[in-house]
Amino acid sequence: MFDKVLVANRGEIAVRVMRACEELGVETVAVYSEADKHSGHVRYADEAYNVGPARAADSYLDQEAIVDAAKQADADAIHPGYGFLAENADFAERVENTEGVTWVGPESGAMEQLGEKTKARKIMQSADVPIVPGTTDPVDDPEEVVEFGEEYGFPVAIKAEGGGGGRGMKIVHDPEEAEDQLESAKREGEAYFSNDSVYLERYLENPRHIEVQVIADHAGNVRHLGERDCSLQRRHQKVIEEGPSAALSDELREQIGEAARRGVREADYYNAGTVEFLVEEDPDRDPDEVLGPDANFYFLEVNTRIQVEHTVTEEITGIDIVKWQLRVAAGEDLAFEQDDVEIEGHAIEFRINAENAANDFAPANSGTLETYDPPGGIGVRMDDALRQGDDLVTDYDSMIAKLIVYGSDRDEAIDRGRRALAEYDIQGFPTVIPFHRLMLTDQTFVDSLHTTKYLDETLDEERIDEAQAKWGSESESQPDDEEVTEREFTVEVNGKRFEVELEERGAPAIDVGDVDASGGGGGQRPDRPGGSDGSSDGGGSSTEGQEVSAEMQGTILEVNVAEGDEVESGDVLCVLEAMKMENDIVAERGGTVTEVAIAEGDSVDMGDRLFVLD
């Protein structure tokens, strides 16, 4: 087993990996950006290293900085968690080529093959895994989209090869949309995955999203750990995940699981991964019926990493997937056979996002955890990295925690979820807890008749508003003017973080911010319950004319105008990505662009000035 693992991630998944390491007797190293210097994963780790500014491209996506941190810390392995660089085959190869450092994940070549959707489809075809009708070669011409739609029917899905979770996917409903949607999908693919290659698939009208957890070792042993149902989605983003699926018969469940094993074995894959499928739902199915062995299911994609919802599988199998990731990476063989995997009970995971579901799930742009009181009791698991008093970090994904409940069956899991969500008290910014409470009273979800389109196309939005009004809290955190006598400093020496605690008696604390030390020195593990308080002031300015501001936190994908340009009402000024969706920022009235305050690739917060028009 390894001596020290660097976790190339942040937040709850970083803490999740670190907990597994600690149980295995392995020391841990955190990396953090300037925005995360006081975050929970930094407090938890044995060591922590600063890898750059808040912008992910300059920190968590900086491959060289992360590998350098591993070298400085003498870490002998890197675990990527999920997101950021977790599915980046180039980064995996870089780690593989770094002497003395092991990549905790699949081999980079397998990642590259399965990460690019057209290559993955070919592998699955050769393994006799059903695939959705589509192309196996990249598409560049809008006419190809039109021809495909004429052959298989509209709508058509255009998907980025490196994409996932809806990012880089565009839907073409008629031939007139082909050119614009193709361009948009290619742009997203280039922006997020450095790969503008796209392919086509028939867009299924009533699909369920079923995924199979797999784990494989270097000796070629492949096991599947059952399926998860991730059909409750908003804009292709999973919201609630559960396992096993209440919609599948045992025969269909076995077919899908074995298909996943065949595909993974065909790709010479090892370590953890998830094979995702779309299962065609029967719109006339009764709640007491299940989908039989004749139901159509199709390969969707492979996620070559741990999943957010891996917790569901851990609860129903008793298998610690993260520990097995580490063991496989260290060269151990799987210690259990396929027949040893037993699925018992039912588990549901609720993603706790800092979003207001009643405001189109808009992410919170600021806040402090005035109250953080998570639920407990039998059958309740919390994966988080938070403590009361933490500031909300808005530079990254809005998910702040995960609540997982387990029951002897689905009914008990739902009842336990209702209880746990009612206990969960978060004050300081809005969360989606009211939405989750609503869903556990929603008959379509309770009957497990929902598809991936249910939230976007069927659920009455007024019910979300009512739930937010009934159970939500949007209190804004207030500055704390109370005098304090204990202070903590964050000191960085050669990019490594240390905590220094001081006491001042008989005088108010002075906000000195962080201290950068240029000299050498030593430090010890930060105290987990503690942490330092920091604040920053952002300056503002006023400009004559109409100011166009960001309505949400996100990243600028494209700037369409320059200073001096004349624009009309409705013209697209720029494209802002937020929550993995492209949003056109348009001019509310005509005028002359007198200021362009942003550039392609910039990260912006809600309220930031983007343009000024006269």
Short mmCIF file of C-alpha atoms in Angstrom, two decimals, residues 223-586:
data_model
loop_
_atom_site.label_atom_id
_atom_site.label_comp_id
_atom_site.label_asym_id
_atom_site.label_seq_id
_atom_site.Cartn_x
_atom_site.Cartn_y
_atom_site.Cartn_z
CA ARG A 223 -16.77 -7.25 -11.19
CA HIS A 224 -19.94 -5.22 -11.42
CA LEU A 225 -21.48 -3.94 -8.19
CA GLY A 226 -25.05 -3.56 -9.34
CA GLU A 227 -26.83 -0.63 -10.94
CA ARG A 228 -27.92 2.85 -9.93
CA ASP A 229 -30.93 4.70 -11.26
CA CYS A 230 -30.02 8.31 -12.06
CA SER A 231 -33.13 9.22 -14.03
CA LEU A 232 -34.11 12.25 -11.97
CA GLN A 233 -32.20 14.94 -13.82
CA ARG A 234 -32.39 18.64 -14.52
CA ARG A 235 -30.88 19.70 -17.84
CA HIS A 236 -29.04 16.39 -18.00
CA GLN A 237 -27.57 16.94 -14.52
CA LYS A 238 -28.29 14.27 -11.93
CA VAL A 239 -30.20 15.47 -8.87
CA ILE A 240 -31.19 12.34 -6.94
CA GLU A 241 -29.59 8.92 -7.48
CA GLU A 242 -30.66 5.59 -6.06
CA GLY A 243 -29.95 1.90 -6.17
CA PRO A 244 -31.06 -0.61 -7.09
CA SER A 245 -33.48 0.65 -9.73
CA ALA A 246 -37.11 0.09 -8.80
CA ALA A 247 -38.02 -0.01 -12.51
CA LEU A 248 -35.99 -3.06 -13.61
CA SER A 249 -36.81 -6.72 -13.47
CA ASP A 250 -34.07 -9.02 -12.18
CA GLU A 251 -33.62 -10.43 -15.69
CA LEU A 252 -33.09 -7.00 -17.24
CA ARG A 253 -30.82 -6.00 -14.34
CA GLU A 254 -28.62 -9.03 -15.01
CA GLN A 255 -28.47 -8.33 -18.76
CA ILE A 256 -27.31 -4.75 -18.19
CA GLY A 257 -24.74 -5.74 -15.56
CA GLU A 258 -23.20 -8.42 -17.74
CA ALA A 259 -23.10 -6.03 -20.73
CA ALA A 260 -21.10 -3.61 -18.58
CA ARG A 261 -18.63 -6.35 -17.63
CA ARG A 262 -18.16 -7.37 -21.27
CA GLY A 263 -17.48 -3.84 -22.38
CA VAL A 264 -14.96 -3.14 -19.62
CA ARG A 265 -13.15 -6.40 -20.26
CA GLU A 266 -12.97 -5.65 -24.00
CA ALA A 267 -11.24 -2.32 -23.24
CA ASP A 268 -8.56 -3.94 -21.00
CA TYR A 269 -9.76 -1.61 -18.27
CA TYR A 270 -8.77 -1.69 -14.61
CA ASN A 271 -9.67 0.26 -11.45
CA ALA A 272 -13.13 1.75 -10.83
CA GLY A 273 -15.47 3.00 -13.53
CA THR A 274 -19.12 3.38 -14.43
CA VAL A 275 -20.83 2.14 -17.58
CA GLU A 276 -23.92 4.21 -18.31
CA PHE A 277 -26.97 3.05 -20.24
CA LEU A 278 -30.26 4.47 -21.46
CA VAL A 279 -33.24 2.18 -20.92
CA GLU A 280 -36.42 2.87 -22.87
CA GLU A 281 -39.28 3.39 -20.44
CA ASP A 282 -42.77 2.10 -21.19
CA PRO A 283 -45.05 5.17 -20.87
CA ASP A 284 -47.99 2.86 -20.10
CA ARG A 285 -46.27 0.96 -17.30
CA ASP A 286 -48.11 0.70 -13.99
CA PRO A 287 -46.30 1.41 -10.71
CA ASP A 288 -46.53 -2.24 -9.64
CA GLU A 289 -44.94 -3.44 -12.91
CA VAL A 290 -41.27 -3.49 -13.89
CA LEU A 291 -39.45 -3.39 -17.20
CA GLY A 292 -38.92 -6.93 -18.42
CA PRO A 293 -36.01 -8.59 -20.23
CA ASP A 294 -37.33 -7.47 -23.61
CA ALA A 295 -36.95 -3.75 -22.78
CA ASN A 296 -34.45 -1.91 -24.97
CA PHE A 297 -31.28 -0.65 -23.36
CA TYR A 298 -28.35 1.10 -25.01
CA PHE A 299 -24.79 1.97 -24.07
CA LEU A 300 -24.38 5.67 -23.34
CA GLU A 301 -20.83 6.26 -22.08
CA VAL A 302 -18.13 5.15 -19.66
CA ASN A 303 -17.01 7.37 -16.81
CA THR A 304 -13.39 6.41 -16.19
CA ARG A 305 -13.36 7.56 -12.56
CA ILE A 306 -15.24 7.45 -9.29
CA GLN A 307 -18.75 8.88 -9.54
CA VAL A 308 -20.49 11.40 -7.29
CA GLU A 309 -23.10 8.73 -6.56
CA HIS A 310 -20.66 5.88 -5.77
CA THR A 311 -21.98 6.18 -2.21
CA VAL A 312 -25.26 4.53 -3.22
CA THR A 313 -23.45 1.39 -4.32
CA GLU A 314 -21.32 1.34 -1.19
CA GLU A 315 -24.42 1.39 0.98
CA ILE A 316 -26.20 -1.50 -0.77
CA THR A 317 -23.13 -3.72 -1.24
CA GLY A 318 -21.00 -2.92 1.81
CA ILE A 319 -18.00 -2.52 -0.53
CA ASP A 320 -15.73 0.51 -0.05
CA ILE A 321 -15.08 1.47 -3.67
CA VAL A 322 -12.45 4.11 -2.90
CA LYS A 323 -10.39 1.65 -0.84
CA TRP A 324 -10.52 -0.79 -3.73
CA GLN A 325 -9.38 1.96 -6.09
CA LEU A 326 -6.30 2.39 -3.91
CA ARG A 327 -5.71 -1.34 -3.53
CA VAL A 328 -5.97 -2.00 -7.27
CA ALA A 329 -3.64 0.91 -8.01
CA ALA A 330 -1.17 -0.58 -5.50
CA GLY A 331 -1.23 -3.86 -7.43
CA GLU A 332 -3.65 -5.93 -5.37
CA ASP A 333 -6.10 -8.35 -6.99
CA LEU A 334 -9.81 -8.24 -6.23
CA ALA A 335 -10.56 -10.41 -3.23
CA PHE A 336 -14.16 -11.26 -4.14
CA GLU A 337 -15.92 -13.05 -6.98
CA GLN A 338 -18.94 -11.78 -8.88
CA ASP A 339 -21.18 -14.19 -7.00
CA ASP A 340 -19.95 -12.69 -3.73
CA VAL A 341 -21.50 -9.31 -4.57
CA GLU A 342 -24.84 -9.11 -2.82
CA ILE A 343 -27.29 -6.23 -3.20
CA GLU A 344 -29.21 -5.65 0.01
CA GLY A 345 -31.73 -2.94 0.80
CA HIS A 346 -32.07 0.39 -0.97
CA ALA A 347 -30.08 3.64 -0.89
CA ILE A 348 -30.83 7.16 -2.14
CA GLU A 349 -28.38 10.04 -2.55
CA PHE A 350 -29.44 13.69 -2.48
CA ARG A 351 -27.03 16.22 -3.94
CA ILE A 352 -27.04 19.23 -1.63
CA ASN A 353 -26.42 22.17 -3.96
CA ALA A 354 -26.22 25.82 -2.95
CA GLU A 355 -28.99 26.73 -5.38
CA ASN A 356 -32.45 28.25 -5.28
CA ALA A 357 -34.69 25.72 -7.04
CA ALA A 358 -37.51 28.30 -7.18
CA ASN A 359 -35.27 30.62 -9.20
CA ASP A 360 -34.48 28.16 -11.99
CA PHE A 361 -31.90 26.51 -9.70
CA ALA A 362 -29.74 29.65 -9.76
CA PRO A 363 -26.56 29.08 -7.73
CA ALA A 364 -25.95 31.26 -4.67
CA ASN A 365 -23.27 33.86 -5.30
CA SER A 366 -22.19 34.42 -1.68
CA GLY A 367 -22.95 33.48 1.89
CA THR A 368 -21.64 32.09 5.14
CA LEU A 369 -22.84 28.99 6.96
CA GLU A 370 -24.55 30.70 9.87
CA THR A 371 -26.00 27.32 10.84
CA TYR A 372 -24.81 23.91 9.71
CA ASP A 373 -26.60 21.06 11.47
CA PRO A 374 -26.64 17.90 9.33
CA PRO A 375 -28.93 14.96 10.08
CA GLY A 376 -27.93 11.72 11.76
CA GLY A 377 -29.39 8.50 13.06
CA ILE A 378 -29.63 4.99 11.68
CA GLY A 379 -29.30 4.68 7.92
CA VAL A 380 -28.04 8.25 7.39
CA ARG A 381 -24.65 9.08 5.82
CA MET A 382 -23.24 12.55 5.24
CA ASP A 383 -20.39 13.18 2.80
CA ASP A 384 -19.28 16.78 3.27
CA ALA A 385 -16.32 19.00 4.07
CA LEU A 386 -18.16 21.82 5.82
CA ARG A 387 -18.30 23.33 9.26
CA GLN A 388 -20.42 26.08 10.71
CA GLY A 389 -18.94 29.49 9.92
CA ASP A 390 -17.42 28.48 6.59
CA ASP A 391 -17.80 30.93 3.72
CA LEU A 392 -19.46 29.62 0.58
CA VAL A 393 -16.92 29.17 -2.21
CA THR A 394 -18.66 30.03 -5.49
CA ASP A 395 -15.78 29.58 -7.92
CA TYR A 396 -16.58 25.94 -8.66
CA ASP A 397 -19.50 23.52 -8.73
CA SER A 398 -22.42 24.45 -6.49
CA MET A 399 -22.63 21.05 -4.76
CA ILE A 400 -21.58 21.47 -1.13
CA ALA A 401 -22.50 18.09 0.35
CA LYS A 402 -24.25 14.77 -0.22
CA LEU A 403 -26.89 13.14 1.96
CA ILE A 404 -27.27 9.38 1.57
CA VAL A 405 -29.99 7.34 3.24
CA TYR A 406 -30.30 3.57 3.45
CA GLY A 407 -33.32 1.40 4.18
CA SER A 408 -34.29 -2.25 4.07
CA ASP A 409 -36.35 -1.42 0.98
CA ARG A 410 -37.20 1.62 -1.15
CA ASP A 411 -40.20 2.62 0.94
CA GLU A 412 -38.09 2.76 4.10
CA ALA A 413 -35.35 4.66 2.29
CA ILE A 414 -37.88 7.28 1.15
CA ASP A 415 -39.30 7.58 4.67
CA ARG A 416 -35.80 7.91 6.08
CA GLY A 417 -34.99 10.52 3.44
CA ARG A 418 -38.01 12.59 4.45
CA ARG A 419 -36.91 12.49 8.07
CA ALA A 420 -33.26 13.28 7.35
CA LEU A 421 -34.02 16.17 5.00
CA ALA A 422 -36.38 17.67 7.59
CA GLU A 423 -33.57 17.51 10.16
CA TYR A 424 -30.99 19.06 7.83
CA ASP A 425 -30.59 22.71 8.87
CA ILE A 426 -28.49 25.02 6.68
CA GLN A 427 -28.76 28.77 7.18
CA GLY A 428 -26.86 31.46 5.31
CA PHE A 429 -27.74 30.79 1.67
CA PRO A 430 -30.42 28.84 -0.22
CA THR A 431 -30.06 25.13 -0.94
CA VAL A 432 -32.06 22.53 -2.86
CA ILE A 433 -33.19 20.77 0.31
CA PRO A 434 -36.80 22.05 -0.15
CA PHE A 435 -36.79 20.62 -3.68
CA HIS A 436 -35.62 17.22 -2.41
CA ARG A 437 -38.36 17.23 0.23
CA LEU A 438 -40.87 17.95 -2.52
CA MET A 439 -39.65 15.06 -4.66
CA LEU A 440 -40.16 12.57 -1.82
CA THR A 441 -43.84 13.54 -1.85
CA ASP A 442 -44.11 13.50 -5.65
CA GLN A 443 -46.18 10.52 -6.76
CA THR A 444 -44.39 10.02 -10.08
CA PHE A 445 -41.02 9.80 -8.33
CA VAL A 446 -42.39 7.69 -5.48
CA ASP A 447 -43.85 5.29 -8.09
CA SER A 448 -40.51 5.32 -9.96
CA LEU A 449 -42.21 6.23 -13.24
CA HIS A 450 -40.02 9.26 -13.95
CA THR A 451 -37.64 9.57 -16.90
CA THR A 452 -34.70 11.89 -17.50
CA LYS A 453 -37.12 14.45 -18.94
CA TYR A 454 -39.56 14.53 -16.04
CA LEU A 455 -38.18 17.59 -14.25
CA ASP A 456 -37.64 19.66 -17.38
CA GLU A 457 -40.88 18.83 -19.17
CA THR A 458 -43.54 17.62 -16.73
CA LEU A 459 -43.11 18.75 -13.12
CA ASP A 460 -45.20 21.83 -12.29
CA GLU A 461 -42.77 24.62 -11.41
CA GLU A 462 -45.31 26.16 -9.04
CA ARG A 463 -44.83 23.16 -6.79
CA ILE A 464 -41.13 24.01 -6.55
CA ASP A 465 -42.00 27.60 -5.62
CA GLU A 466 -44.36 26.34 -2.92
CA ALA A 467 -41.73 23.98 -1.52
CA GLN A 468 -39.15 26.74 -1.38
CA ALA A 469 -41.58 29.04 0.42
CA LYS A 470 -42.54 26.31 2.86
CA TRP A 471 -39.16 24.81 3.71
CA GLY A 472 -36.54 27.15 2.28
CA SER A 473 -34.28 29.70 3.89
CA GLU A 474 -32.56 32.45 1.99
CA SER A 475 -31.11 34.34 4.93
CA GLU A 476 -28.04 36.33 4.12
CA SER A 477 -25.10 35.99 6.42
CA GLN A 478 -24.22 39.12 8.36
CA PRO A 479 -20.73 40.32 9.18
CA ASP A 480 -19.58 39.30 12.64
CA ASP A 481 -18.45 42.39 14.58
CA GLU A 482 -17.88 40.53 17.84
CA GLU A 483 -14.46 41.03 19.39
CA VAL A 484 -12.35 37.91 19.46
CA THR A 485 -9.19 37.03 21.34
CA GLU A 486 -8.05 33.93 19.47
CA ARG A 487 -6.64 34.25 15.97
CA GLU A 488 -5.29 31.86 13.39
CA PHE A 489 -2.93 32.73 10.56
CA THR A 490 -2.43 30.90 7.30
CA VAL A 491 1.27 30.91 6.48
CA GLU A 492 2.61 29.72 3.16
CA VAL A 493 6.24 28.67 2.86
CA ASN A 494 7.32 27.76 -0.66
CA GLY A 495 3.69 27.09 -1.57
CA LYS A 496 3.01 24.79 1.39
CA ARG A 497 0.28 25.71 3.88
CA PHE A 498 0.81 25.93 7.65
CA GLU A 499 -1.53 27.04 10.44
CA VAL A 500 -0.29 29.37 13.21
CA GLU A 501 -2.51 30.05 16.24
CA LEU A 502 -2.10 33.17 18.40
CA GLU A 503 -4.02 34.66 21.30
CA GLU A 504 -4.60 38.34 22.04
CA ARG A 505 -6.05 39.11 25.46
CA GLY A 506 -7.73 42.40 26.28
CA ALA A 507 -7.80 43.64 22.67
CA PRO A 508 -9.95 43.05 19.60
CA ALA A 509 -8.58 40.85 16.87
CA ILE A 510 -7.02 42.57 13.89
CA ASP A 511 -7.83 41.27 10.44
CA VAL A 512 -4.40 40.79 8.94
CA GLY A 513 -5.43 38.39 6.18
CA ASP A 514 -3.03 35.69 5.13
CA VAL A 515 0.70 35.91 5.72
CA ASP A 516 3.10 34.84 3.02
CA ALA A 517 6.43 33.85 4.51
CA SER A 518 9.52 33.74 2.36
CA GLY A 519 11.75 31.98 4.84
CA GLY A 520 11.95 28.27 5.57
CA GLY A 521 10.17 26.53 8.37
CA GLY A 522 8.25 23.49 9.43
CA GLY A 523 4.66 22.85 10.28
CA GLN A 524 2.29 20.18 11.44
CA ARG A 525 -1.12 18.89 10.45
CA PRO A 526 -3.85 21.57 10.62
CA ASP A 527 -6.37 21.01 13.40
CA ARG A 528 -9.45 19.52 11.74
CA PRO A 529 -12.12 21.23 13.81
CA GLY A 530 -10.45 24.61 13.39
CA GLY A 531 -9.71 26.88 10.49
CA SER A 532 -8.95 30.52 9.91
CA ASP A 533 -11.38 33.26 9.06
CA GLY A 534 -10.57 35.34 6.04
CA SER A 535 -12.30 38.00 4.05
CA SER A 536 -11.61 39.99 0.94
CA ASP A 537 -12.96 43.23 -0.36
CA GLY A 538 -13.83 43.68 -3.99
CA GLY A 539 -13.78 47.15 -5.41
CA GLY A 540 -16.50 48.52 -7.60
CA SER A 541 -16.88 51.36 -10.06
CA SER A 542 -19.70 53.06 -11.83
CA THR A 543 -19.79 53.89 -15.48
CA GLU A 544 -22.17 56.03 -17.49
CA GLY A 545 -24.42 54.19 -19.89
CA GLN A 546 -26.17 50.87 -19.65
CA GLU A 547 -24.17 48.34 -17.66
CA VAL A 548 -24.63 44.68 -18.61
CA SER A 549 -23.86 42.49 -15.61
CA ALA A 550 -23.52 38.74 -15.06
CA GLU A 551 -26.73 37.22 -13.76
CA MET A 552 -24.90 34.21 -12.35
CA GLN A 553 -21.43 32.90 -11.60
CA GLY A 554 -19.77 31.21 -14.55
CA THR A 555 -17.12 31.21 -17.26
CA ILE A 556 -17.03 33.31 -20.43
CA LEU A 557 -17.00 30.97 -23.42
CA GLU A 558 -17.18 33.53 -26.19
CA VAL A 559 -17.14 37.34 -26.56
CA ASN A 560 -19.08 38.46 -29.64
CA VAL A 561 -18.54 42.23 -29.61
CA ALA A 562 -15.69 44.72 -29.28
CA GLU A 563 -15.51 48.32 -28.11
CA GLY A 564 -17.04 50.62 -30.68
CA ASP A 565 -19.43 48.03 -32.10
CA GLU A 566 -23.05 49.01 -32.68
CA VAL A 567 -25.56 46.50 -31.30
CA GLU A 568 -29.32 46.17 -31.39
CA SER A 569 -31.74 44.95 -28.74
CA GLY A 570 -31.51 41.15 -28.53
CA ASP A 571 -28.00 40.87 -29.97
CA VAL A 572 -25.83 38.27 -28.23
CA LEU A 573 -22.94 40.03 -26.51
CA CYS A 574 -21.24 36.97 -25.07
CA VAL A 575 -21.83 33.35 -24.10
CA LEU A 576 -21.61 32.55 -20.37
CA GLU A 577 -21.33 28.98 -19.13
CA ALA A 578 -22.95 28.32 -15.77
CA MET A 579 -23.92 24.99 -14.26
CA LYS A 580 -22.67 23.25 -17.42
CA MET A 581 -25.11 25.16 -19.63
CA GLU A 582 -24.47 27.86 -22.22
CA ASN A 583 -26.32 31.13 -21.58
CA ASP A 584 -26.52 33.91 -24.15
CA ILE A 585 -26.02 37.37 -22.63
CA VAL A 586 -27.99 39.75 -24.81
#
